[in-house]
Amino acid sequence: MIEATTGIAGAFLASVAQHENRIALWARDESLTYAQLRARSASIACALSDSARVKPGDRVAILADRTTTAYVSVLAALLAGTAYVPLNPRYPAERNRVILVNSGAKALIVDDRNLSGLEVLLDSVESKPLIVTPESADVPLNSDAMRLSRKDLPRDVSDASLRIDRHGNDLAYVLFTSGSTGVPKGVPISHSNLAAYVANTTALAKVSCEDRIIQLADLTFDISVHDMFVSWLNGASLFSVPENATLMATRFVQELGITGWFSVPSTAGLLKQSGFLTPGTLPTLRFTLFCGEALTGMVAEAWAEAAPNAAVFNLYGPTEATVAFTSFRYQSGQADPPAIVPLGEPFHGQSVGLFEADGVPTVVGGTGEICLSGSQVAAQYWNAPELTAQRFFYADGRRWYRTGDLGRYDPKVGYLFAGRLDQQVKIRGYRVELQEIEGAVRKASGCDLVAVLPWPMTQDRGATGCVAFVAGVTGDAELVRRECQRYLPDYMVPSHIIYLPEMPLNANGKIDSLRLRAHPALSPQEH
Amino acid sequence: MTTDAQRCNVLARIQSIIREAVAAPDVIVHDGTTTRDVAGWDSLTHVTIILMIEKAFSIRLTSAEVTRLETVGSLVDIILDRGKI
């Protein structure tokens, strides 16, 4: 399906040739056929290439809401031979700025809705990227950056003008996730990584050009990678739901005849809790994929009842292994559903290993760190050799990535999740390093003695929020919280800042999280 | 054809619903108000507001209409288009 020499962009163009009049994208009530999607993205790609500021192998950042422009921009970056780097309009400007600077993006594509935030975003960025505003011709920018606007975009761009001659190891995108050092870490994914993932999930869900796939995730969340490329490389149609309408997703499925769904289990849980997930609600769904956090049997069962014609798969895998790496097909109608649905078996051509801390494989049936090896695994972290050395290692003649998750193997169901090794938690499905939140609270409070706990916890060992403890000083909790909002996305901002006279320590002199967890503010009735 | 008075009437009813949903009795909205302009108007509140409006005006928004809800004014337009005034 995907040629080694033309990568994902070449595969998209092949799909366009086969399906040019089919609907490729529907977003904010605007539809684009494959031919129209190609024309708009090729136009921006050509302008990028002709600008002399952007060359193949560079990164192109995107700041856009879920409009057609966002999706067009992703393809434009790839058709220009560059890797796309999504920013998020819902992130604080400071976080987007860190991602923009760390990625070294040579260009930034912005939709009109986010032009007003550009001045703050680019403030103090020394090497200004080329600004591309494909929707707007006349809106002035309060920035000295070079700019291409709608009037600079060429029409009728031929395939020959596009830079799709990519090597498999060239990057398709760089996603930034929460980092333990206090700054987001970049995960570069190559065309080969992405091609392997698309082939595997296409086979798993038997995706075809008849499928109508819903899109619920922000571009900064790699479920969006699945939605876009599994749709477009198969000639299927992608239907984007606006950021604030996720809870109305069942209405979109019903009215638009959606056949494919991929979300975090939290979304299904929230729909269930809100009364939108009743038996038979989603008859058109043919397949459902969940990933990103533990899937409880209760949610899986409720979903299977709501979508009686859908195959329900629990997927597992970190961003570093390209969206997802293992799968387990959930069989509905179980009298006693499992507390947590298994992770299952690795995709074709991928390997899972369980290792002890010293890199020795665990004994058969034992619990160990889940490590991943195969064509979907990223080569390294972006500009972070020390982190790469910590997380990637060689054993059994293969290169492995340490996930930090614990697991064990049951021959009947495959791999099972058994907790985390480090401070990483899932908050509302987002992977979060508590150290990053602690770093922000330190900066905001001016105090070093800070500890953050995920809270309230959910049944599946995730959390819906977090709380911060600051010791040895007093201060204005609300002020600290507001300051944190400058650095952290909403889901990472502590709901409470609690000042303590001193930080409780355990016998080893480490912060005693058990005693912190017993604080009266974290009692169930306070929730 | 709708009159300015009809538009004002719909806007006033929507404002009342938004005030209740965000628990802020003093919130003032106008045609250009977006979700970002009103404190507490998060995605959960957004859906609550839509459902309250559907009940108040006896309508059901299509998914296409939901995607066009950029401002309070766009919501007023949809209600007026449906003749629900």
Coordinates of C-alpha atoms in Angstrom, one line a residue:
Chain A
M1 CA 0.0 0.0 0.0
I2 CA 2.8 2.5 0.9
E3 CA 5.9 2.8 -1.3
A4 CA 9.2 3.1 0.5
T5 CA 10.3 6.0 -1.8
T6 CA 7.2 8.2 -1.6
G7 CA 6.1 7.6 2.0
I8 CA 2.8 8.6 3.4
A9 CA 2.4 11.6 1.1
G10 CA 2.8 9.3 -2.0
A11 CA 0.3 6.9 -0.6
F12 CA -2.2 9.8 -0.1
L13 CA -1.7 10.8 -3.7
A14 CA -2.4 7.3 -4.9
S15 CA -5.5 7.2 -2.8
V16 CA -6.6 10.5 -4.4
A17 CA -6.1 9.0 -7.8
Q18 CA -8.4 6.1 -6.9
H19 CA -11.1 8.0 -5.0
E20 CA -11.0 11.6 -6.2
N21 CA -14.7 12.2 -6.1
R22 CA -15.4 10.6 -2.7
I23 CA -15.7 12.7 0.4
A24 CA -12.3 12.7 2.2
L25 CA -13.1 15.2 5.0
W26 CA -16.1 16.9 6.6
A27 CA -15.3 19.5 9.3
R28 CA -17.4 22.4 10.6
D29 CA -20.0 21.5 8.0
E30 CA -17.6 21.9 5.1
S31 CA -16.9 18.9 2.9
L32 CA -13.9 18.2 0.7
T33 CA -13.6 15.5 -1.8
Y34 CA -10.2 13.7 -2.2
A35 CA -9.5 15.9 -5.2
Q36 CA -10.3 19.1 -3.3
L37 CA -8.3 18.0 -0.2
R38 CA -5.3 17.3 -2.5
A39 CA -5.7 20.6 -4.3
R40 CA -5.8 22.7 -1.1
S41 CA -2.9 20.9 0.6
A42 CA -0.8 20.8 -2.5
S43 CA -1.2 24.5 -2.9
I44 CA 0.2 25.2 0.5
A45 CA 2.9 22.6 0.1
C46 CA 4.1 24.2 -3.1
A47 CA 4.1 27.7 -1.5
L48 CA 6.2 26.3 1.4
S49 CA 8.7 24.6 -0.9
D50 CA 9.0 27.8 -3.1
S51 CA 9.5 30.0 -0.1
A52 CA 13.2 29.1 0.2
R53 CA 12.6 29.0 4.0
V54 CA 11.4 25.4 4.1
K55 CA 13.3 22.4 2.7
P56 CA 12.5 18.7 2.8
G57 CA 13.3 17.2 6.2
D58 CA 12.3 20.4 8.1
R59 CA 9.4 20.7 10.5
V60 CA 6.3 22.7 9.9
A61 CA 4.1 23.6 12.9
I62 CA 0.3 23.9 12.8
L63 CA -1.9 26.0 15.0
A64 CA -5.5 25.5 14.1
D65 CA -8.9 24.4 15.5
R66 CA -10.6 21.4 13.9
T67 CA -11.4 23.2 10.7
T68 CA -10.6 21.9 7.2
T69 CA -7.5 24.1 7.4
A70 CA -6.1 22.0 10.2
Y71 CA -6.3 18.8 8.2
V72 CA -5.2 20.4 4.9
S73 CA -2.1 21.7 6.7
V74 CA -1.1 18.3 8.0
L75 CA -1.1 17.0 4.4
A76 CA 0.6 20.2 3.1
A77 CA 3.5 19.6 5.5
L78 CA 3.9 16.0 4.2
L79 CA 3.5 17.0 0.5
A80 CA 6.3 19.5 1.1
G81 CA 8.5 16.7 2.3
T82 CA 8.5 18.0 5.9
A83 CA 7.2 16.6 9.2
Y84 CA 4.2 18.3 10.8
V85 CA 4.3 19.5 14.4
P86 CA 0.9 20.1 15.9
L87 CA 0.4 22.9 18.4
N88 CA -2.9 23.2 20.3
P89 CA -5.1 26.3 20.5
R90 CA -6.3 25.1 23.8
Y91 CA -2.8 24.9 25.3
P92 CA -1.3 27.9 27.1
A93 CA 0.8 30.1 24.8
E94 CA 3.9 29.3 26.8
R95 CA 3.5 25.5 26.2
N96 CA 3.0 26.1 22.4
R97 CA 6.0 28.4 22.3
V98 CA 8.2 25.7 24.0
I99 CA 7.0 23.1 21.4
L100 CA 7.5 25.6 18.5
V101 CA 11.0 26.5 19.6
N102 CA 12.1 22.9 20.5
S103 CA 10.9 21.5 17.2
G104 CA 12.9 24.1 15.3
A105 CA 9.9 24.5 13.0
K106 CA 10.7 26.6 9.9
A107 CA 7.1 27.5 9.2
L108 CA 3.9 27.8 11.2
I109 CA 0.5 27.4 9.5
V110 CA -2.3 29.3 11.4
D111 CA -6.0 29.4 10.8
D112 CA -7.8 32.7 11.1
R113 CA -9.4 31.7 14.4
N114 CA -6.0 31.7 16.0
L115 CA -4.4 34.7 14.4
S116 CA -5.1 36.8 17.5
G117 CA -2.9 34.6 19.7
L118 CA 0.1 34.8 17.3
E119 CA 1.7 37.8 18.8
V120 CA 1.9 36.2 22.2
L121 CA 3.0 32.9 20.8
L122 CA 5.9 34.5 18.8
D123 CA 6.9 36.9 21.6
S124 CA 10.6 36.2 22.4
V125 CA 10.9 33.5 19.8
E126 CA 14.3 34.5 18.3
S127 CA 14.2 32.7 15.0
K128 CA 10.8 33.5 13.7
P129 CA 9.2 30.8 11.5
L130 CA 7.6 31.7 8.2
I131 CA 3.9 32.4 9.0
V132 CA 1.4 30.8 6.6
T133 CA -2.2 32.0 6.8
P134 CA -4.0 30.1 4.2
E135 CA -7.5 31.3 5.0
S136 CA -6.7 35.0 5.1
A137 CA -5.3 37.5 2.7
D138 CA -5.6 40.8 4.5
V139 CA -5.6 40.4 8.2
P140 CA -2.5 42.3 9.5
L141 CA -0.1 40.4 11.8
N142 CA 1.6 42.2 14.7
S143 CA 4.8 40.3 14.1
D144 CA 7.9 40.9 12.0
A145 CA 7.9 37.3 10.8
M146 CA 7.8 36.6 7.1
R147 CA 4.3 35.7 5.9
L148 CA 2.5 33.8 3.1
S149 CA -1.2 34.4 2.9
R150 CA -4.0 33.1 0.8
K151 CA -3.1 35.3 -2.2
D152 CA 0.4 33.8 -2.3
L153 CA -0.8 30.2 -2.7
P154 CA -0.6 28.8 -6.2
R155 CA -3.4 27.0 -8.0
D156 CA -3.4 23.8 -10.0
V157 CA -0.3 22.3 -8.5
S158 CA 0.9 19.2 -10.3
D159 CA 2.1 16.1 -8.4
A160 CA 5.6 16.7 -10.0
S161 CA 5.9 20.0 -8.0
L162 CA 5.5 18.1 -4.7
R163 CA 8.4 16.8 -2.5
I164 CA 7.2 13.3 -1.8
D165 CA 10.4 11.5 -2.5
R166 CA 10.9 10.5 1.1
H167 CA 13.1 7.9 2.7
G168 CA 11.3 5.6 5.1
N169 CA 13.4 7.0 8.0
D170 CA 12.4 10.6 7.2
L171 CA 10.0 12.0 9.8
A172 CA 6.2 12.3 9.2
Y173 CA 5.4 14.1 12.4
V174 CA 6.8 15.1 15.8
L175 CA 4.3 15.0 18.7
F176 CA 5.2 16.5 22.1
T177 CA 4.0 14.7 25.2
S178 CA 4.3 15.5 28.9
G179 CA 8.0 15.3 30.0
S180 CA 9.5 14.5 33.4
T181 CA 12.1 17.3 33.1
G182 CA 9.3 19.8 33.2
V183 CA 9.2 20.5 29.5
P184 CA 7.3 18.5 26.9
K185 CA 9.3 15.9 25.1
G186 CA 9.2 15.3 21.4
V187 CA 8.5 12.0 19.8
P188 CA 9.5 11.9 16.1
I189 CA 7.6 9.3 14.1
S190 CA 8.9 8.3 10.6
H191 CA 7.1 7.4 7.5
S192 CA 8.0 3.8 8.0
N193 CA 6.7 3.8 11.6
L194 CA 3.4 5.3 10.4
A195 CA 3.1 3.1 7.4
A196 CA 3.5 0.0 9.6
Y197 CA 0.8 1.3 12.0
V198 CA -1.7 2.1 9.2
A199 CA -1.2 -1.3 7.6
N200 CA -1.7 -3.1 10.9
T201 CA -4.9 -1.2 12.0
T202 CA -6.3 -1.3 8.4
A203 CA -6.0 -5.1 8.6
L204 CA -7.3 -5.3 12.2
A205 CA -10.5 -3.3 11.5
K206 CA -10.8 -4.3 7.8
V207 CA -11.0 -0.6 6.8
S208 CA -12.2 0.2 3.3
C209 CA -13.3 3.1 1.2
E210 CA -16.9 2.6 2.4
D211 CA -16.0 3.5 5.9
R212 CA -17.0 6.8 7.6
I213 CA -14.7 7.5 10.4
I214 CA -15.3 9.9 13.3
Q215 CA -12.6 12.3 14.5
L216 CA -12.7 13.3 18.1
A217 CA -9.1 13.9 19.1
D218 CA -7.0 17.0 19.0
L219 CA -4.1 16.9 16.5
T220 CA -1.7 16.9 19.5
F221 CA -3.1 13.5 20.5
D222 CA -2.0 10.7 18.3
I223 CA -5.4 9.1 18.0
S224 CA -5.9 11.9 15.4
V225 CA -3.0 10.3 13.5
H226 CA -5.0 7.1 13.2
D227 CA -8.2 8.9 12.2
M228 CA -6.5 10.9 9.4
F229 CA -4.2 8.4 7.8
V230 CA -6.2 5.2 8.2
S231 CA -9.1 7.1 6.6
W232 CA -7.2 8.8 3.8
L233 CA -4.9 5.9 2.8
N234 CA -8.0 3.7 2.4
G235 CA -10.2 6.2 0.6
A236 CA -12.6 6.4 3.6
S237 CA -14.3 9.6 4.8
L238 CA -13.3 11.5 7.9
F239 CA -15.9 13.3 9.9
S240 CA -14.5 15.8 12.4
V241 CA -16.4 16.7 15.6
P242 CA -15.7 20.2 17.0
E243 CA -13.7 20.4 20.2
N244 CA -16.6 21.3 22.4
A245 CA -19.1 18.8 21.0
T246 CA -17.5 15.4 22.0
L247 CA -20.3 14.7 24.3
M248 CA -22.7 15.0 21.3
A249 CA -20.7 12.4 19.4
T250 CA -23.5 9.8 19.4
R251 CA -25.7 12.3 17.5
F252 CA -22.9 12.6 14.9
V253 CA -22.6 8.8 14.6
Q254 CA -26.4 8.4 14.1
E255 CA -26.9 11.3 11.6
L256 CA -23.7 10.8 9.6
G257 CA -23.8 7.0 9.5
I258 CA -20.4 6.7 11.1
T259 CA -18.9 3.2 10.9
G260 CA -15.5 3.6 12.6
W261 CA -14.7 5.0 16.1
F262 CA -11.4 5.5 18.0
S263 CA -11.3 7.3 21.4
V264 CA -10.0 7.0 24.9
P265 CA -12.2 4.9 27.2
S266 CA -12.9 8.1 29.2
T267 CA -15.0 9.4 26.3
A268 CA -17.2 6.3 26.3
G269 CA -17.4 6.5 30.1
L270 CA -18.5 10.1 30.0
L271 CA -21.1 9.3 27.3
K272 CA -22.4 6.5 29.5
Q273 CA -22.5 8.6 32.6
S274 CA -24.3 11.4 30.7
G275 CA -27.0 9.0 29.5
F276 CA -26.1 9.1 25.8
L277 CA -24.9 5.5 25.6
T278 CA -28.1 3.4 25.7
P279 CA -28.4 -0.1 24.1
G280 CA -28.7 0.0 20.3
T281 CA -27.8 3.8 20.1
L282 CA -25.0 3.3 17.7
P283 CA -26.1 0.7 15.1
T284 CA -24.0 1.9 12.2
L285 CA -20.7 1.4 13.9
R286 CA -18.8 -1.5 12.4
F287 CA -15.6 -1.2 14.5
T288 CA -14.6 0.6 17.7
L289 CA -11.0 1.0 19.0
F290 CA -10.1 2.2 22.5
C291 CA -6.6 3.2 23.6
G292 CA -4.7 5.5 25.8
E293 CA -5.8 4.3 29.2
A294 CA -7.1 1.1 30.9
L295 CA -10.5 0.0 29.4
T296 CA -12.8 -1.4 32.1
G297 CA -15.0 -4.3 31.4
M298 CA -18.0 -2.2 32.5
V299 CA -17.4 0.4 29.8
A300 CA -16.6 -2.2 27.2
E301 CA -19.8 -4.0 27.9
A302 CA -21.9 -0.8 27.8
W303 CA -20.3 0.1 24.5
A304 CA -20.9 -3.3 23.0
E305 CA -24.6 -3.0 23.9
A306 CA -24.8 0.5 22.4
A307 CA -23.0 -0.6 19.2
P308 CA -24.3 -4.1 18.7
N309 CA -22.8 -4.4 15.1
A310 CA -19.3 -3.2 16.1
A311 CA -16.2 -5.2 16.7
V312 CA -14.7 -3.7 19.9
F313 CA -10.9 -3.7 20.3
N314 CA -8.8 -2.6 23.2
L315 CA -5.5 -1.2 21.9
Y316 CA -2.4 -0.5 23.8
G317 CA 0.7 1.5 23.0
P318 CA 2.5 4.7 23.7
T319 CA 3.1 7.6 21.3
E320 CA 6.7 6.3 20.9
A321 CA 5.3 3.1 19.2
T322 CA 3.0 5.0 16.8
V323 CA -0.4 5.3 18.3
A324 CA -1.0 1.6 19.3
F325 CA 1.0 -1.6 19.3
T326 CA -1.2 -4.5 20.7
S327 CA -4.9 -5.4 20.3
F328 CA -7.5 -7.4 22.1
R329 CA -11.0 -8.1 20.7
Y330 CA -13.5 -7.8 23.4
Q331 CA -16.3 -10.4 23.4
S332 CA -19.5 -8.9 24.6
G333 CA -22.3 -10.5 26.6
Q334 CA -20.0 -11.7 29.3
A335 CA -21.9 -12.4 32.6
D336 CA -18.8 -11.4 34.5
P337 CA -16.8 -8.9 32.5
P338 CA -13.1 -8.4 33.4
A339 CA -12.3 -5.5 35.7
I340 CA -9.7 -4.3 33.1
V341 CA -9.8 -5.6 29.5
P342 CA -6.5 -7.3 28.5
L343 CA -4.0 -5.5 26.2
G344 CA -3.9 -8.6 24.0
E345 CA -1.2 -9.5 21.4
P346 CA 1.2 -7.3 19.4
F347 CA 0.4 -6.2 15.9
H348 CA 2.0 -8.0 12.9
G349 CA 5.7 -7.6 12.8
Q350 CA 5.9 -6.1 16.3
S351 CA 7.2 -7.7 19.5
V352 CA 6.4 -7.2 23.2
G353 CA 8.9 -8.2 25.9
L354 CA 8.7 -8.2 29.6
F355 CA 12.0 -7.2 31.3
E356 CA 13.3 -6.8 34.8
A357 CA 14.9 -3.5 35.8
D358 CA 18.4 -4.7 34.8
G359 CA 17.3 -5.6 31.3
V360 CA 16.9 -9.3 31.9
P361 CA 13.7 -10.9 30.6
T362 CA 11.3 -11.9 33.3
V363 CA 10.6 -15.5 34.1
V364 CA 7.6 -17.0 32.2
G365 CA 4.3 -15.8 33.8
G366 CA 6.1 -13.1 35.8
T367 CA 5.4 -9.4 35.9
G368 CA 7.9 -7.1 34.2
E369 CA 8.3 -3.8 32.4
I370 CA 6.5 -3.9 29.0
C371 CA 9.1 -3.2 26.3
L372 CA 8.4 -2.8 22.6
S373 CA 10.4 -3.6 19.5
G374 CA 9.5 -3.4 15.9
S375 CA 8.9 -1.3 12.8
Q376 CA 6.4 1.0 14.6
V377 CA 8.9 2.0 17.4
A378 CA 10.4 5.5 17.0
A379 CA 14.2 5.7 16.6
Q380 CA 14.7 8.2 19.5
Y381 CA 13.4 11.2 21.3
W382 CA 13.6 14.6 19.6
N383 CA 16.9 16.3 20.5
A384 CA 17.2 14.4 23.8
P385 CA 20.1 11.9 23.7
E386 CA 20.1 11.3 27.4
L387 CA 16.4 10.5 27.5
T388 CA 16.8 8.3 24.4
A389 CA 19.6 6.4 26.2
Q390 CA 17.4 5.9 29.2
R391 CA 14.4 4.7 27.4
F392 CA 15.8 2.6 24.5
F393 CA 18.1 -0.4 24.9
Y394 CA 19.4 -3.5 23.0
A395 CA 18.6 -7.0 24.1
D396 CA 18.3 -10.3 22.2
G397 CA 19.8 -8.5 19.2
R398 CA 16.9 -6.1 19.0
R399 CA 16.3 -2.5 19.9
W400 CA 13.6 -2.1 22.6
Y401 CA 11.6 0.9 24.0
R402 CA 10.8 0.9 27.7
T403 CA 7.2 1.9 28.2
G404 CA 7.4 2.3 32.0
D405 CA 4.2 0.1 32.2
L406 CA 4.2 -3.1 34.0
G407 CA 2.6 -6.2 32.5
R408 CA 2.3 -9.9 32.5
Y409 CA 1.5 -12.5 29.9
D410 CA -1.5 -14.9 30.0
P411 CA -1.5 -17.3 27.1
K412 CA -5.3 -17.3 27.0
V413 CA -5.7 -13.5 26.5
G414 CA -2.2 -12.1 25.8
Y415 CA -0.6 -9.2 27.7
L416 CA -2.3 -7.7 30.8
F417 CA -1.6 -4.2 32.3
A418 CA -0.2 -4.3 35.8
G419 CA 0.4 -0.7 36.7
R420 CA 3.2 1.9 36.2
L421 CA 6.8 2.0 37.2
D422 CA 7.2 5.7 37.5
Q423 CA 5.4 8.9 38.2
Q424 CA 3.5 8.9 35.0
V425 CA -0.3 8.8 35.2
K426 CA -3.2 9.2 32.9
I427 CA -5.4 12.2 33.6
R428 CA -8.6 12.1 31.5
G429 CA -6.7 9.8 29.1
Y430 CA -3.7 12.1 28.6
R431 CA -0.3 10.8 29.6
V432 CA 1.1 13.1 32.2
E433 CA 4.4 13.3 34.1
L434 CA 3.6 14.5 37.6
Q435 CA 7.1 16.0 37.7
E436 CA 6.1 18.4 34.9
I437 CA 3.2 19.7 37.0
E438 CA 5.4 19.9 40.1
G439 CA 7.8 22.0 38.0
A440 CA 5.1 24.4 37.1
V441 CA 3.8 24.7 40.7
R442 CA 7.4 25.4 41.9
K443 CA 7.7 28.2 39.3
A444 CA 4.2 29.6 40.2
S445 CA 4.6 29.4 44.0
G446 CA 8.3 30.2 44.3
C447 CA 8.6 27.2 46.6
D448 CA 10.8 24.1 46.1
L449 CA 8.9 21.7 48.4
V450 CA 6.1 20.6 46.0
A451 CA 4.4 17.3 45.5
V452 CA 1.5 16.6 43.1
L453 CA -0.9 13.7 43.4
P454 CA -3.4 12.5 40.8
W455 CA -6.9 13.0 42.3
P456 CA -9.7 12.0 42.2
M457 CA -8.6 8.5 41.1
T458 CA -10.7 6.4 38.7
Q459 CA -11.4 2.7 38.9
D460 CA -8.8 2.0 36.2
R461 CA -5.9 3.5 38.0
G462 CA -6.2 6.8 36.1
A463 CA -7.4 10.1 37.4
T464 CA -9.7 12.9 36.4
G465 CA -7.5 15.6 37.9
C466 CA -4.6 16.4 40.3
V467 CA -3.9 18.3 43.4
A468 CA -0.7 20.0 44.5
F469 CA 0.9 20.3 48.0
V470 CA 3.2 23.2 48.7
A471 CA 5.1 23.0 52.0
G472 CA 7.0 25.4 54.3
V473 CA 5.4 28.6 53.0
T474 CA 2.0 30.3 52.7
G475 CA 0.5 31.9 49.7
D476 CA -2.5 32.6 47.6
A477 CA -3.6 29.2 46.3
E478 CA -5.9 30.7 43.6
L479 CA -3.1 32.9 42.4
V480 CA -0.7 29.9 42.0
R481 CA -3.4 27.9 40.2
R482 CA -4.0 30.8 37.8
E483 CA -0.2 31.1 37.2
C484 CA -0.1 27.3 36.5
Q485 CA -2.7 27.9 33.8
R486 CA 0.0 29.9 31.9
Y487 CA 2.2 26.8 31.6
L488 CA 0.0 23.8 31.6
P489 CA -3.0 22.6 29.6
D490 CA -6.3 22.5 31.5
Y491 CA -6.2 18.8 32.4
M492 CA -2.8 19.2 34.1
V493 CA -3.7 22.3 36.2
P494 CA -4.1 21.2 39.9
S495 CA -7.7 21.6 41.0
H496 CA -6.5 22.4 44.5
I497 CA -3.2 24.0 45.8
I498 CA -2.8 22.9 49.5
Y499 CA -0.3 24.7 51.7
L500 CA 1.3 22.5 54.4
P501 CA 3.5 23.6 57.3
E502 CA 5.9 20.9 56.3
M503 CA 6.2 18.1 53.8
P504 CA 5.6 14.6 55.3
L505 CA 8.5 12.3 54.6
N506 CA 8.8 8.5 54.9
A507 CA 11.6 6.5 56.6
N508 CA 13.8 6.9 53.5
G509 CA 13.4 10.6 53.6
K510 CA 11.2 10.6 50.5
I511 CA 7.9 12.5 50.3
D512 CA 5.3 10.3 51.9
S513 CA 2.6 10.2 49.3
L514 CA 0.4 7.9 51.5
R515 CA 0.2 10.6 54.2
L516 CA -0.5 13.2 51.6
R517 CA -3.2 11.1 50.2
A518 CA -4.8 11.0 53.7
H519 CA -5.1 14.8 53.7
P520 CA -8.7 15.8 54.6
A521 CA -9.1 17.8 51.4
L522 CA -8.8 14.5 49.5
S523 CA -11.5 12.7 51.4
P524 CA -14.3 11.3 49.2
Q525 CA -16.9 13.7 50.5
E526 CA -14.7 16.6 49.3
H527 CA -14.8 15.2 45.7
Chain B
M1 CA -38.8 37.5 7.8
T2 CA -37.7 38.2 11.4
T3 CA -37.7 41.5 13.1
D4 CA -35.2 43.0 15.4
A5 CA -37.6 42.5 18.3
Q6 CA -37.9 38.8 17.5
R7 CA -34.1 38.5 17.4
C8 CA -33.8 40.3 20.8
N9 CA -36.4 38.0 22.2
V10 CA -34.5 34.9 21.2
L11 CA -31.2 36.4 22.4
A12 CA -32.8 37.2 25.8
R13 CA -34.1 33.6 26.2
I14 CA -30.7 32.2 25.2
Q15 CA -29.0 34.6 27.7
S16 CA -31.2 33.3 30.4
I17 CA -30.3 29.7 29.6
I18 CA -26.6 30.5 29.5
R19 CA -26.8 32.3 32.8
E20 CA -28.4 29.3 34.4
A21 CA -26.0 26.8 32.8
V22 CA -22.8 28.7 33.9
A23 CA -24.4 29.7 37.2
A24 CA -23.7 33.4 36.6
P25 CA -26.8 35.5 36.8
D26 CA -25.0 38.7 35.6
V27 CA -23.6 37.3 32.3
I28 CA -24.4 39.4 29.3
V29 CA -24.2 37.8 25.9
H30 CA -24.5 39.3 22.4
D31 CA -24.4 38.0 18.9
G32 CA -20.6 38.0 18.8
T33 CA -20.1 36.2 22.1
T34 CA -18.1 32.9 21.9
T35 CA -17.7 30.1 24.4
R36 CA -14.3 31.5 25.2
D37 CA -15.8 34.8 26.3
V38 CA -17.9 33.3 29.1
A39 CA -16.2 31.9 32.2
G40 CA -17.3 28.4 33.0
W41 CA -18.5 27.6 29.4
D42 CA -16.5 24.4 29.0
S43 CA -17.4 21.5 26.8
L44 CA -19.7 19.9 29.3
T45 CA -21.6 23.2 29.8
H46 CA -21.7 23.6 26.0
V47 CA -23.7 20.4 25.6
T48 CA -25.9 21.3 28.6
I49 CA -26.7 24.6 26.9
I50 CA -27.5 23.0 23.6
L51 CA -29.8 20.5 25.3
M52 CA -31.5 23.2 27.4
I53 CA -32.1 25.3 24.2
E54 CA -33.5 22.3 22.3
K55 CA -36.0 21.8 25.1
A56 CA -36.9 25.5 25.5
F57 CA -37.5 26.0 21.7
S58 CA -38.7 22.5 21.0
I59 CA -36.1 21.8 18.3
R60 CA -33.3 19.3 17.8
L61 CA -30.1 20.6 16.3
T62 CA -28.5 18.5 13.5
S63 CA -24.9 17.6 13.8
A64 CA -24.2 20.0 11.0
E65 CA -25.8 22.8 13.0
V66 CA -23.8 21.8 16.1
T67 CA -20.6 22.3 14.1
R68 CA -21.7 25.8 13.0
L69 CA -22.2 27.1 16.6
E70 CA -19.3 29.5 16.6
T71 CA -21.1 32.4 18.4
V72 CA -24.3 33.1 20.3
G73 CA -25.5 34.9 17.1
S74 CA -25.1 31.6 15.1
L75 CA -27.4 29.9 17.6
V76 CA -30.0 32.7 17.3
D77 CA -29.8 32.4 13.5
I78 CA -30.5 28.6 13.7
I79 CA -33.5 29.2 16.0
L80 CA -34.9 32.0 13.8
D81 CA -34.4 29.9 10.6
R82 CA -36.5 27.2 12.2
G83 CA -39.2 29.7 12.9
K84 CA -39.1 28.8 16.6
I85 CA -39.8 32.3 18.0

